[in-house]
Short mmCIF file of C-alpha atoms (C1' of nucleotides) in Angstrom, two decimals:
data_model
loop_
_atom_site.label_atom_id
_atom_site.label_comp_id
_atom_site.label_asym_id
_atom_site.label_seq_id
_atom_site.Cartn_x
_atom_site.Cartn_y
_atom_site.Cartn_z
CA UNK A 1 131.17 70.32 131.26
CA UNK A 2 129.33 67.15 130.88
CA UNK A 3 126.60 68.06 133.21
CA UNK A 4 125.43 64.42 133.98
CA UNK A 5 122.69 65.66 135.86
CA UNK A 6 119.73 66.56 134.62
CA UNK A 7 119.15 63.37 132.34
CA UNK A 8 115.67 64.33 132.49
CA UNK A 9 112.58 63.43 134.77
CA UNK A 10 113.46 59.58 135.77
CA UNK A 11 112.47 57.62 132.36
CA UNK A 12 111.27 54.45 134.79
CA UNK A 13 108.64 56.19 137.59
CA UNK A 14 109.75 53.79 140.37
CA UNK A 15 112.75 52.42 139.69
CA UNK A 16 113.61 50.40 143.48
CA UNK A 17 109.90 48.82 144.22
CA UNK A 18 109.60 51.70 145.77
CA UNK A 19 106.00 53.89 145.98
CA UNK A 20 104.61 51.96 148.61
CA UNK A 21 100.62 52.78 149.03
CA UNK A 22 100.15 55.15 146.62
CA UNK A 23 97.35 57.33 147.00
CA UNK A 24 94.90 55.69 144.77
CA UNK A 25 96.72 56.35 141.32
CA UNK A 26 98.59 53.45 140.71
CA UNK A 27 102.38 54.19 139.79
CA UNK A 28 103.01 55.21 136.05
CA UNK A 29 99.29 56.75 136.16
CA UNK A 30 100.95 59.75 138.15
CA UNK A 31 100.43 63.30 136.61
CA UNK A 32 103.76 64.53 137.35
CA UNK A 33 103.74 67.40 134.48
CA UNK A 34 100.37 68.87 135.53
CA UNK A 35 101.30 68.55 139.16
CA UNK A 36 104.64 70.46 138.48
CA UNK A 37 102.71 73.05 135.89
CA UNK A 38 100.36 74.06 138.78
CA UNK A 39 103.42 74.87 140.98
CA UNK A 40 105.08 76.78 138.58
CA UNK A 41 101.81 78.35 137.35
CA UNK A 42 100.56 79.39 140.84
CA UNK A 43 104.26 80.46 142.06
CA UNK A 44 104.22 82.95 139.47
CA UNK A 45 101.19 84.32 139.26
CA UNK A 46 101.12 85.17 142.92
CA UNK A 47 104.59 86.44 143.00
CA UNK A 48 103.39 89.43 140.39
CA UNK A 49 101.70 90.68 143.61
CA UNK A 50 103.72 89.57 145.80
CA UNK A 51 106.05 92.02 144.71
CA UNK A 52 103.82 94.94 144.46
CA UNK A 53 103.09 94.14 148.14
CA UNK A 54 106.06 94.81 149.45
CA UNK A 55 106.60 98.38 148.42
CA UNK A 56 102.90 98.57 150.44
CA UNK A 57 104.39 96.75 153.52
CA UNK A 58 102.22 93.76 153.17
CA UNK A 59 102.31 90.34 152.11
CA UNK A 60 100.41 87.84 150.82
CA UNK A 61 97.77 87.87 153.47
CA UNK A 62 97.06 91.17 153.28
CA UNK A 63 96.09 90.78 149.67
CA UNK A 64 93.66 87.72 150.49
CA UNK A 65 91.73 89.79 153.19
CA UNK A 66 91.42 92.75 151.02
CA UNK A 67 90.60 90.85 147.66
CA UNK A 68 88.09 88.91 149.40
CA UNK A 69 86.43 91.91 151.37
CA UNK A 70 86.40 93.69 147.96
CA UNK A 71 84.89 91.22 145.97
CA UNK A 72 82.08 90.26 148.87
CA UNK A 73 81.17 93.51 150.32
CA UNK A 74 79.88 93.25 153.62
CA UNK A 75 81.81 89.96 154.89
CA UNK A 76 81.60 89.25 158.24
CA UNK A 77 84.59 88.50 160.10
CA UNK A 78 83.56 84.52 160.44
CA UNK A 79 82.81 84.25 157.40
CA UNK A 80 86.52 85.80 156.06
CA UNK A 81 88.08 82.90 158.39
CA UNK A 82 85.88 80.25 157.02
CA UNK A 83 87.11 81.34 153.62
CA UNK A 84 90.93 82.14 154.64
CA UNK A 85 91.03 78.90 157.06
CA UNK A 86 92.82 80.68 159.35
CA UNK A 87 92.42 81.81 162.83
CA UNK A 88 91.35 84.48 163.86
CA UNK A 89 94.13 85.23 165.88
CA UNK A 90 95.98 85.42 162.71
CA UNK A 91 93.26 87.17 160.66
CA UNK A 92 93.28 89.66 163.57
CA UNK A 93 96.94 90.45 163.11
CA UNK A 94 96.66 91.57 159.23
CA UNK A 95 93.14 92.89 159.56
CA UNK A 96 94.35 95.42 162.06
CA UNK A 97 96.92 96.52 160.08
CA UNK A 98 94.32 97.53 156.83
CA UNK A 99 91.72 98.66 159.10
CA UNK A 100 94.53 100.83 160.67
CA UNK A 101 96.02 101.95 157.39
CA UNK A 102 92.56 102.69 156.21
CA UNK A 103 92.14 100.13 153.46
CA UNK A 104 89.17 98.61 154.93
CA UNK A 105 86.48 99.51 157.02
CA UNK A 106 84.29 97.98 159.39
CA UNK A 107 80.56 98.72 159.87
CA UNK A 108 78.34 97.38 162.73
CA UNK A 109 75.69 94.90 161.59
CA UNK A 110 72.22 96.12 161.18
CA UNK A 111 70.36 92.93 162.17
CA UNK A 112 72.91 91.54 164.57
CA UNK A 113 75.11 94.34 166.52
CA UNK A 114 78.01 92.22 167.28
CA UNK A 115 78.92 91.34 163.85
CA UNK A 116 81.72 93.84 161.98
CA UNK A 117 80.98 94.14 158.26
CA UNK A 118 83.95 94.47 156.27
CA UNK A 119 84.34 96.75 153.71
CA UNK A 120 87.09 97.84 151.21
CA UNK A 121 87.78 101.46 151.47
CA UNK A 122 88.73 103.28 147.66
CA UNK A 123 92.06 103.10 148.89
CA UNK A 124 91.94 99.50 149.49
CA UNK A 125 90.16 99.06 146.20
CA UNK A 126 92.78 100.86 144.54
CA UNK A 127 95.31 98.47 145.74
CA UNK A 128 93.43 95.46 145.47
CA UNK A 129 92.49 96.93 141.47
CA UNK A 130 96.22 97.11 140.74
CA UNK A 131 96.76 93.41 142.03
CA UNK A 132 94.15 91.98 139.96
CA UNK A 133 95.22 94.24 137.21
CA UNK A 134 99.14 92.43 137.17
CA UNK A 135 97.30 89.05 137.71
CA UNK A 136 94.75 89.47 135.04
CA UNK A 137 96.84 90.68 132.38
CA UNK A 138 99.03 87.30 132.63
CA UNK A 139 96.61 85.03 132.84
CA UNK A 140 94.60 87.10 129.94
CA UNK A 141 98.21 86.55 128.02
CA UNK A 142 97.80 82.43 128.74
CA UNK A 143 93.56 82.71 127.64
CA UNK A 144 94.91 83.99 124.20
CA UNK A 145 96.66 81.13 123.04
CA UNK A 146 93.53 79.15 123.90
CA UNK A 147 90.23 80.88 123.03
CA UNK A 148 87.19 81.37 124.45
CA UNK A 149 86.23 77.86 124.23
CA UNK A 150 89.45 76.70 126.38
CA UNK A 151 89.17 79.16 128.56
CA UNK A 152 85.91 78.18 129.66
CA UNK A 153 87.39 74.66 129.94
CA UNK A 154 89.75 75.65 132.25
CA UNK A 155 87.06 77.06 134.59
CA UNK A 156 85.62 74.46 134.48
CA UNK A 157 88.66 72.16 135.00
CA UNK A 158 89.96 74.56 138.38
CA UNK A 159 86.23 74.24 139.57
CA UNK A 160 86.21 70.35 139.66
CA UNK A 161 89.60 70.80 141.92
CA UNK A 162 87.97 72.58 144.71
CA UNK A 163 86.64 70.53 147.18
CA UNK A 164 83.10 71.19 147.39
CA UNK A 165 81.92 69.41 150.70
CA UNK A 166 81.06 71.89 153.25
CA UNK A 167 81.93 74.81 151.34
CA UNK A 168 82.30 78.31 152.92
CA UNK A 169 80.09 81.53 151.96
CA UNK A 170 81.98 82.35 149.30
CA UNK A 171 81.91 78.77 147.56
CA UNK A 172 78.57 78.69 147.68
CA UNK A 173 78.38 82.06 145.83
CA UNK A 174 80.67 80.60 143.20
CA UNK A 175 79.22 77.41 143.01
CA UNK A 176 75.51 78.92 142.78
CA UNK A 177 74.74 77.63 146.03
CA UNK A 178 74.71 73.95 145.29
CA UNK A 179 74.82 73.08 149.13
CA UNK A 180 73.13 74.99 151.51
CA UNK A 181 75.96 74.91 153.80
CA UNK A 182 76.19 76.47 157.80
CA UNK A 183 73.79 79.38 158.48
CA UNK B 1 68.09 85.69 159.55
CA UNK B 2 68.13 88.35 156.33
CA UNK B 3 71.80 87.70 155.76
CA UNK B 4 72.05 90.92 154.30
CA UNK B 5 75.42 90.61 153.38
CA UNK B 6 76.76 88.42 150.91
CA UNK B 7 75.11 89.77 148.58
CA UNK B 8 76.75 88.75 145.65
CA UNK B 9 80.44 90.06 144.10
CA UNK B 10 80.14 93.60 143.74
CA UNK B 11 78.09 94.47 140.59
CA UNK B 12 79.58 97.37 139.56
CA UNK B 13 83.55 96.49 139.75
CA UNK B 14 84.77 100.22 140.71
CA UNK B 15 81.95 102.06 142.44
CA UNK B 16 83.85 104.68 143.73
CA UNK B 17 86.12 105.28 141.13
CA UNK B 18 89.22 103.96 142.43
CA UNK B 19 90.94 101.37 140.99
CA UNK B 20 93.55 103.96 140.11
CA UNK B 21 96.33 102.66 138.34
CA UNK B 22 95.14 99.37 137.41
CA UNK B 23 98.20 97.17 135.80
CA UNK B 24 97.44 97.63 132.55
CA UNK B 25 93.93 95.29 132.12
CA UNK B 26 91.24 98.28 132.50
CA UNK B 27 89.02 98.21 135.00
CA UNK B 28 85.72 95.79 134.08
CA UNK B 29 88.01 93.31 132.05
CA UNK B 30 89.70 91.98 135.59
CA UNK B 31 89.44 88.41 135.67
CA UNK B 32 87.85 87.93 138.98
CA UNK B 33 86.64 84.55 138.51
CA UNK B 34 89.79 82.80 137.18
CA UNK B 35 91.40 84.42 140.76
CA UNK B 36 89.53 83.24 143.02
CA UNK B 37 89.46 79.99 141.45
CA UNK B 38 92.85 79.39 141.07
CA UNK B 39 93.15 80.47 144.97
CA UNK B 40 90.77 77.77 146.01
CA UNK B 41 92.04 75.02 143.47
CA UNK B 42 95.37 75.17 144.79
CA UNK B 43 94.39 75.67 148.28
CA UNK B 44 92.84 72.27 147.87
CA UNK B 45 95.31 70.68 145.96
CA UNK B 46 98.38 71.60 148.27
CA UNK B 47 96.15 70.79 151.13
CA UNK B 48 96.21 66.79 150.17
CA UNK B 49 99.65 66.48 150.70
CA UNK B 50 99.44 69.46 153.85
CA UNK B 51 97.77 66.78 155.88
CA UNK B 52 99.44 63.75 155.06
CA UNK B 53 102.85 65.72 155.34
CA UNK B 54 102.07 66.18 159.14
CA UNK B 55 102.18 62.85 159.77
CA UNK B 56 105.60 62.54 159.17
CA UNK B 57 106.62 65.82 161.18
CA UNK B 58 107.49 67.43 157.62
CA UNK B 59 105.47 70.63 155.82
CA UNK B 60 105.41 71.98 152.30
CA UNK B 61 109.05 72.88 152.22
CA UNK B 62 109.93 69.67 152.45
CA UNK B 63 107.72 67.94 149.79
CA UNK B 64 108.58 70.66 147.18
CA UNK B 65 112.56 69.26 147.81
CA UNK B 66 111.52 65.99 147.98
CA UNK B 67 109.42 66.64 144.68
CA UNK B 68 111.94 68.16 142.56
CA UNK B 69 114.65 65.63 144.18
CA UNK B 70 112.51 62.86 143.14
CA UNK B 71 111.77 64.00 139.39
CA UNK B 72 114.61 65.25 138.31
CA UNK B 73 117.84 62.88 139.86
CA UNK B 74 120.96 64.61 140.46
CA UNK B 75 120.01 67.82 140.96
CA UNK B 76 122.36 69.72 142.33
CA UNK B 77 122.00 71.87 145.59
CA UNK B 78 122.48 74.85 143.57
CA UNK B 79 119.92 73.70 140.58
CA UNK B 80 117.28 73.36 143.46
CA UNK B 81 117.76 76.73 145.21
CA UNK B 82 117.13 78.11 141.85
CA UNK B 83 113.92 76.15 140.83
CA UNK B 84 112.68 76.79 144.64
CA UNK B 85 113.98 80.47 144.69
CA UNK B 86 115.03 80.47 148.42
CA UNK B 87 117.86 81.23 150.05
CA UNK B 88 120.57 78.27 150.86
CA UNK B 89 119.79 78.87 154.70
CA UNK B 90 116.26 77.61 154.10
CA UNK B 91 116.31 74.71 151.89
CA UNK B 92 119.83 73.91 154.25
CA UNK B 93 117.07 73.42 156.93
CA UNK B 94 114.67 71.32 155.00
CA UNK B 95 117.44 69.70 153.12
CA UNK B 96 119.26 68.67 156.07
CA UNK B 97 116.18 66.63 157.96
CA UNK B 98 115.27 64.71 154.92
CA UNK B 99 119.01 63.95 154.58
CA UNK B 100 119.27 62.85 158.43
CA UNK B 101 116.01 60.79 158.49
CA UNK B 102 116.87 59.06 155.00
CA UNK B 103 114.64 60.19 152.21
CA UNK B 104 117.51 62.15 150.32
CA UNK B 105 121.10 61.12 149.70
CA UNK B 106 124.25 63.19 148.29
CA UNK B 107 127.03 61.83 145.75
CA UNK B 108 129.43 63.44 145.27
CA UNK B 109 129.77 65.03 141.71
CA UNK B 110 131.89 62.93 139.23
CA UNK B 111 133.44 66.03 137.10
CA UNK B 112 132.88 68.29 140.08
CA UNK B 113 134.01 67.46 143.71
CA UNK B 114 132.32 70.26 145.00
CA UNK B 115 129.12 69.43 143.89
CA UNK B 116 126.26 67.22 145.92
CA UNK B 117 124.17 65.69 143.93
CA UNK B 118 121.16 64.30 145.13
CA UNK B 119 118.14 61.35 145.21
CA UNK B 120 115.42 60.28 146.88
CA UNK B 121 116.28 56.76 148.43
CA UNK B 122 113.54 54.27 148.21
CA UNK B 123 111.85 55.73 151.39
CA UNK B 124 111.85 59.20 149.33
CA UNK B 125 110.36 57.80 146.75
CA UNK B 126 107.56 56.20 148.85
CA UNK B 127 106.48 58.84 150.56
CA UNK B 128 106.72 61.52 147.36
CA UNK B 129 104.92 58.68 145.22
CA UNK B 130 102.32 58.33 148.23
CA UNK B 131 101.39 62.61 147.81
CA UNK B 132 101.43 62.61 144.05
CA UNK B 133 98.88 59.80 144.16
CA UNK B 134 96.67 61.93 146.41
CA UNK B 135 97.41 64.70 143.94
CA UNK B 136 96.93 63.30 141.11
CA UNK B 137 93.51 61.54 142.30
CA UNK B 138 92.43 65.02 142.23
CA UNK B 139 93.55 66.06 139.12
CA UNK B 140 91.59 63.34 137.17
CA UNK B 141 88.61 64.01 139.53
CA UNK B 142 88.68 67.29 137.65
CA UNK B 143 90.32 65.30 134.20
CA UNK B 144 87.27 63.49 134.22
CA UNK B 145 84.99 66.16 133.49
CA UNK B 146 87.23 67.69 130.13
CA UNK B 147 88.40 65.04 128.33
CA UNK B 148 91.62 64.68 127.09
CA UNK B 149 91.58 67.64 124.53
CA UNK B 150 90.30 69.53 127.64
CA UNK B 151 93.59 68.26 129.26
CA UNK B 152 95.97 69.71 126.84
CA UNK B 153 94.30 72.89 126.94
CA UNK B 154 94.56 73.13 130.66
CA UNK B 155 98.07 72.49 130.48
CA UNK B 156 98.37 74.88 127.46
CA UNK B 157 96.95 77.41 130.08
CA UNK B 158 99.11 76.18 132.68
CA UNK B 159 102.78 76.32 130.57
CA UNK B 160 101.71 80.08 129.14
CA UNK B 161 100.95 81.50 132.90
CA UNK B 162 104.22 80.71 133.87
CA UNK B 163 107.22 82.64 133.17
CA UNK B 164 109.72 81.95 130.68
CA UNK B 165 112.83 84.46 131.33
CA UNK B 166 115.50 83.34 133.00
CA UNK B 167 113.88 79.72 133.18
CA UNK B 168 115.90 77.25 135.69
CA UNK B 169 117.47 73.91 134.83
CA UNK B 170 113.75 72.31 135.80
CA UNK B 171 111.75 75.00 134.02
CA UNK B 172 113.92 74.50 130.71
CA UNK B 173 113.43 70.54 130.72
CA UNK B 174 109.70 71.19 130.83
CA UNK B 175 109.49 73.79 127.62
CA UNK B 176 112.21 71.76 125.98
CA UNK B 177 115.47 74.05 125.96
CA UNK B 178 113.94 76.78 124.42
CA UNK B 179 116.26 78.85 126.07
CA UNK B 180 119.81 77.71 127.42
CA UNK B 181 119.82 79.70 130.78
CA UNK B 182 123.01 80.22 132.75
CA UNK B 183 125.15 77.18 132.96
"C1'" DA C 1 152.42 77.41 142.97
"C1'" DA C 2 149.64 80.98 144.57
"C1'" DA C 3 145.56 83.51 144.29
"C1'" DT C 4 140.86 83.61 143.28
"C1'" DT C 5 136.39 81.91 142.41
"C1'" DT C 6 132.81 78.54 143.04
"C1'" DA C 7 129.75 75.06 145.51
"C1'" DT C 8 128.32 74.00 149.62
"C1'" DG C 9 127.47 74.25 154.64
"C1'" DT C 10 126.56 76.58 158.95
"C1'" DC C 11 125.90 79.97 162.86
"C1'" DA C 12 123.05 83.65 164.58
"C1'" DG C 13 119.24 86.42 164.46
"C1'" DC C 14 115.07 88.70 162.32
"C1'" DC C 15 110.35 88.71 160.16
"C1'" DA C 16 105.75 87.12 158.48
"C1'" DT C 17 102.23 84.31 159.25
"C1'" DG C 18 100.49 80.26 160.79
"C1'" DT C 19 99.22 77.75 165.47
"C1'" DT C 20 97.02 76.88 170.61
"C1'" DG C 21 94.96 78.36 174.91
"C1'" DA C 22 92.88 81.63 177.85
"C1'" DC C 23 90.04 85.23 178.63
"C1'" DA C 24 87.07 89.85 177.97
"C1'" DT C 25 83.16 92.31 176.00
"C1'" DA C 26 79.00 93.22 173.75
"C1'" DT C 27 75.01 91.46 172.05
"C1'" DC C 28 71.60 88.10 170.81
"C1'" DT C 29 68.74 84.08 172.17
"C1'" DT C 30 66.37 81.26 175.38
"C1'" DA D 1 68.59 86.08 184.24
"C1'" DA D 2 71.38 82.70 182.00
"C1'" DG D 3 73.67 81.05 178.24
"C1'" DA D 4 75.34 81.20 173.55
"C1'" DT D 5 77.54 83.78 169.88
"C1'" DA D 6 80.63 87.29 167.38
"C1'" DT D 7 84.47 89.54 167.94
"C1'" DG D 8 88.88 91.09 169.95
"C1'" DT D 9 93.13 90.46 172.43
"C1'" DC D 10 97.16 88.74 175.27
"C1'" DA D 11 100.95 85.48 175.40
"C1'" DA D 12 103.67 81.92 173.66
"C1'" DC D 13 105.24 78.96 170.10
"C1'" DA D 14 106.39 76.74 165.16
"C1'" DT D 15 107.51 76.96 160.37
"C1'" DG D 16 109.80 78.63 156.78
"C1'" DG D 17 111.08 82.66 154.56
"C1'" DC D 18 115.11 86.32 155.02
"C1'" DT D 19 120.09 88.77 155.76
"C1'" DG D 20 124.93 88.78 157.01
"C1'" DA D 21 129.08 86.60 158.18
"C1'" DC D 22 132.16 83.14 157.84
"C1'" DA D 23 134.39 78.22 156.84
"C1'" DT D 24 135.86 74.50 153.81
"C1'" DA D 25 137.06 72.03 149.81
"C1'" DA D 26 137.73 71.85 145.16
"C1'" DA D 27 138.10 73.98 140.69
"C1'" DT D 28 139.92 77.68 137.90
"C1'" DT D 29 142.87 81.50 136.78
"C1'" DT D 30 146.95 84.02 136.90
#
DNA sequence: AAATTTATGTCAGCCATGTTGACATATCTT
DNA sequence: AAGATATGTCAACATGGCTGACATAAATTT
C-alpha cells in the first residue's frame, strides 16, 4: 500500500561522491527533465509510425529510406548512407525490399552511369504521406499550446542540437549550405 | 560535377497525387521540417552517450535502465518494464549485466517480498552522471541560443508531444499525478 | 489451510537491423 | 590500359527487440 518507491527523482543529484568526471556539466547543473522529455517525446512520436509500419511489413528503417528519398528526390545511394549512417550492407537489405515492393525506384544517373537515383514511387509517397500525416498532426497538437513564435523557437532550439561539423547532403540543404562539405 | 540531384525538398509536396489517406493533417500542412529535425537532433544527442557507452561493452539498452534506475530510486522491475515498454526477457538481459558488473543493486521490497527494488551503486551513478554531462553539454549548446523563456517553451513542446494516456509511474511524476494510472 | 494470483526470473528460439570483411561489376578518371 | 569510384552482394556475427513456456516465492483470496 505504502508504495515507498517512487519518492520522486533523488532530491540530492549525487548523493555517495559519486559522478566521477562528468562530462563537462558539473553535477547539480545536469538537465535531467529535458534529457528525460526528449526520450519520452521522441519514443512517442516515432512509435505513431511505428505502428502503421507494421501492418506494411516494415519497420523503422524502411520509413527513414523512404522519407528521405521522398523529401530529396534523386538521392544517390552514398549520399542516403551518409545521411542514415549506416552501411550499406544494411541500407541494401531494406532498400531491396521497397525497390522490390515498388515503393521506390531507381534511375541511372545522367552525368555519371554508375550512380542509382532514388526515387519515391506514388505508392511510396502514399505511405510515406500517411506517416508524416500521424507525426504532423501530434506535433501540430504540441505547436498549439505554443504559437507561432515558440514554435519557431523550437526550430531553432532542435537545430543548435545537430552537430553541424561535416554535415551530410541533406544538412547542408537544411542548414543553407553553411559548410561546403564532401563533393 | 552538375550534381543534378539534390535539388532541393520537393517543391510541390504531392506531385503525383498520392498522398492518399494522409492521417488527418492535409497534404501541404505536413511538418516536414520539424521531422527531419527532430530525427537528426536526437540522432546526435543519443549518439554522445552511443560512443562513450562502447567503452564499457554496454549500448543504449543499458543506459536507458541505468537512467531511469538512477532518477527515480526504487523502481521496481515491473515500474521499469512499463516506462521502457519491453518485454521482461529484454530488460532481464540488460538488467542482469549491470547487476553482475555492479552498477545496479536489488532490495528486497519492505511491504512486498516479491518485489526488487533497485539503485544505481556509486559506480552507476558515475558512469550515468558521466553521459548526462555529455548530454546535457549539448542541450545548453542549443540553451544558449533561446534563453530561458525559450527553454520553457521547448519543454512546453516537449511535455505536449508526448502522450498522456495510460502514463507510467515515471511519466506521472513528471506531469505531476494528473492521472493516477494503474497501481 | 488450500488455492490462486502476482512479481520476478529464466530457458529457448525467432526477427529486425546494425556490424565487418571480402569480393564482383560497371563506369568514370587518369 | 590502369586505377579509382559507385553500387551490389555473400557470409557471418552482435544487439536488443519479440513470443511462449515454465519455475519460484510471496501475497492474496477463498
Amino acid at each position: 500500500m505504502a508504495d515507498i518507491n517512487f519518492s520522486r527523482p533523488a532530491a540530492q543529484p549525487d548523493s555517495r561522491g559519486a559522478e566521477v568526471s562528468p562530462g563537462s556539466a558539473r553535477a547539480g547543473e545536469l538537465r535531467w527533465d529535458i534529457i528525460e522529455l526528449l526520450f519520452f517525446a521522441y519514443r512517442d512520436f516515432v512509435g505513431d509510425a511505428d505502428h502503421e509500419l507494421e501492418a506494411f511489413g516494415f519497420g523503422r528503417a524502411h520509413h527513414r529510406v523512404l522519407h528521405f528519398v521522398h523529401r530529396y528526390p534523386g538521392l544517390k545511394v552514398a549520399d542516403l548512407l551518409d545521411v542514415l549512417r549506416i552501411t550499406k550492407q544494411s541500407l541494401g537489405r531494406v532498400l531491396k525490399q521497397l525497390l522490390d515492393e515498388g515503393y521506390i525506384i531507381q534511375k541511372t544517373g545522367n552525368n555519371d552511369r554508375r550512380q542509382r537515383l532514388l526515387y519515391a514511387t506514388p505508392k511510396g509517397e502514399a505511405l510515406v504521406g500517411k506517416l508524416a500525416g500521424m507525426q504532423t498532426d501530434r506535433i501540430n497538437r504540441a505547436i498549439a499550446e505554443i504559437g507561432p513564435a515558440g514554435t519557431e523557437t523550437v526550430r531553432q532550439f532542435l537545430r543548435a542540437m545537430i552537430d553541424r561539423d561535416d554535415p551530410d547532403k541533406v544538412l547542408e540543404t537544411i542548414f543553407g549550405s553553411g559548410k561546403p562539405a564532401k563533393t
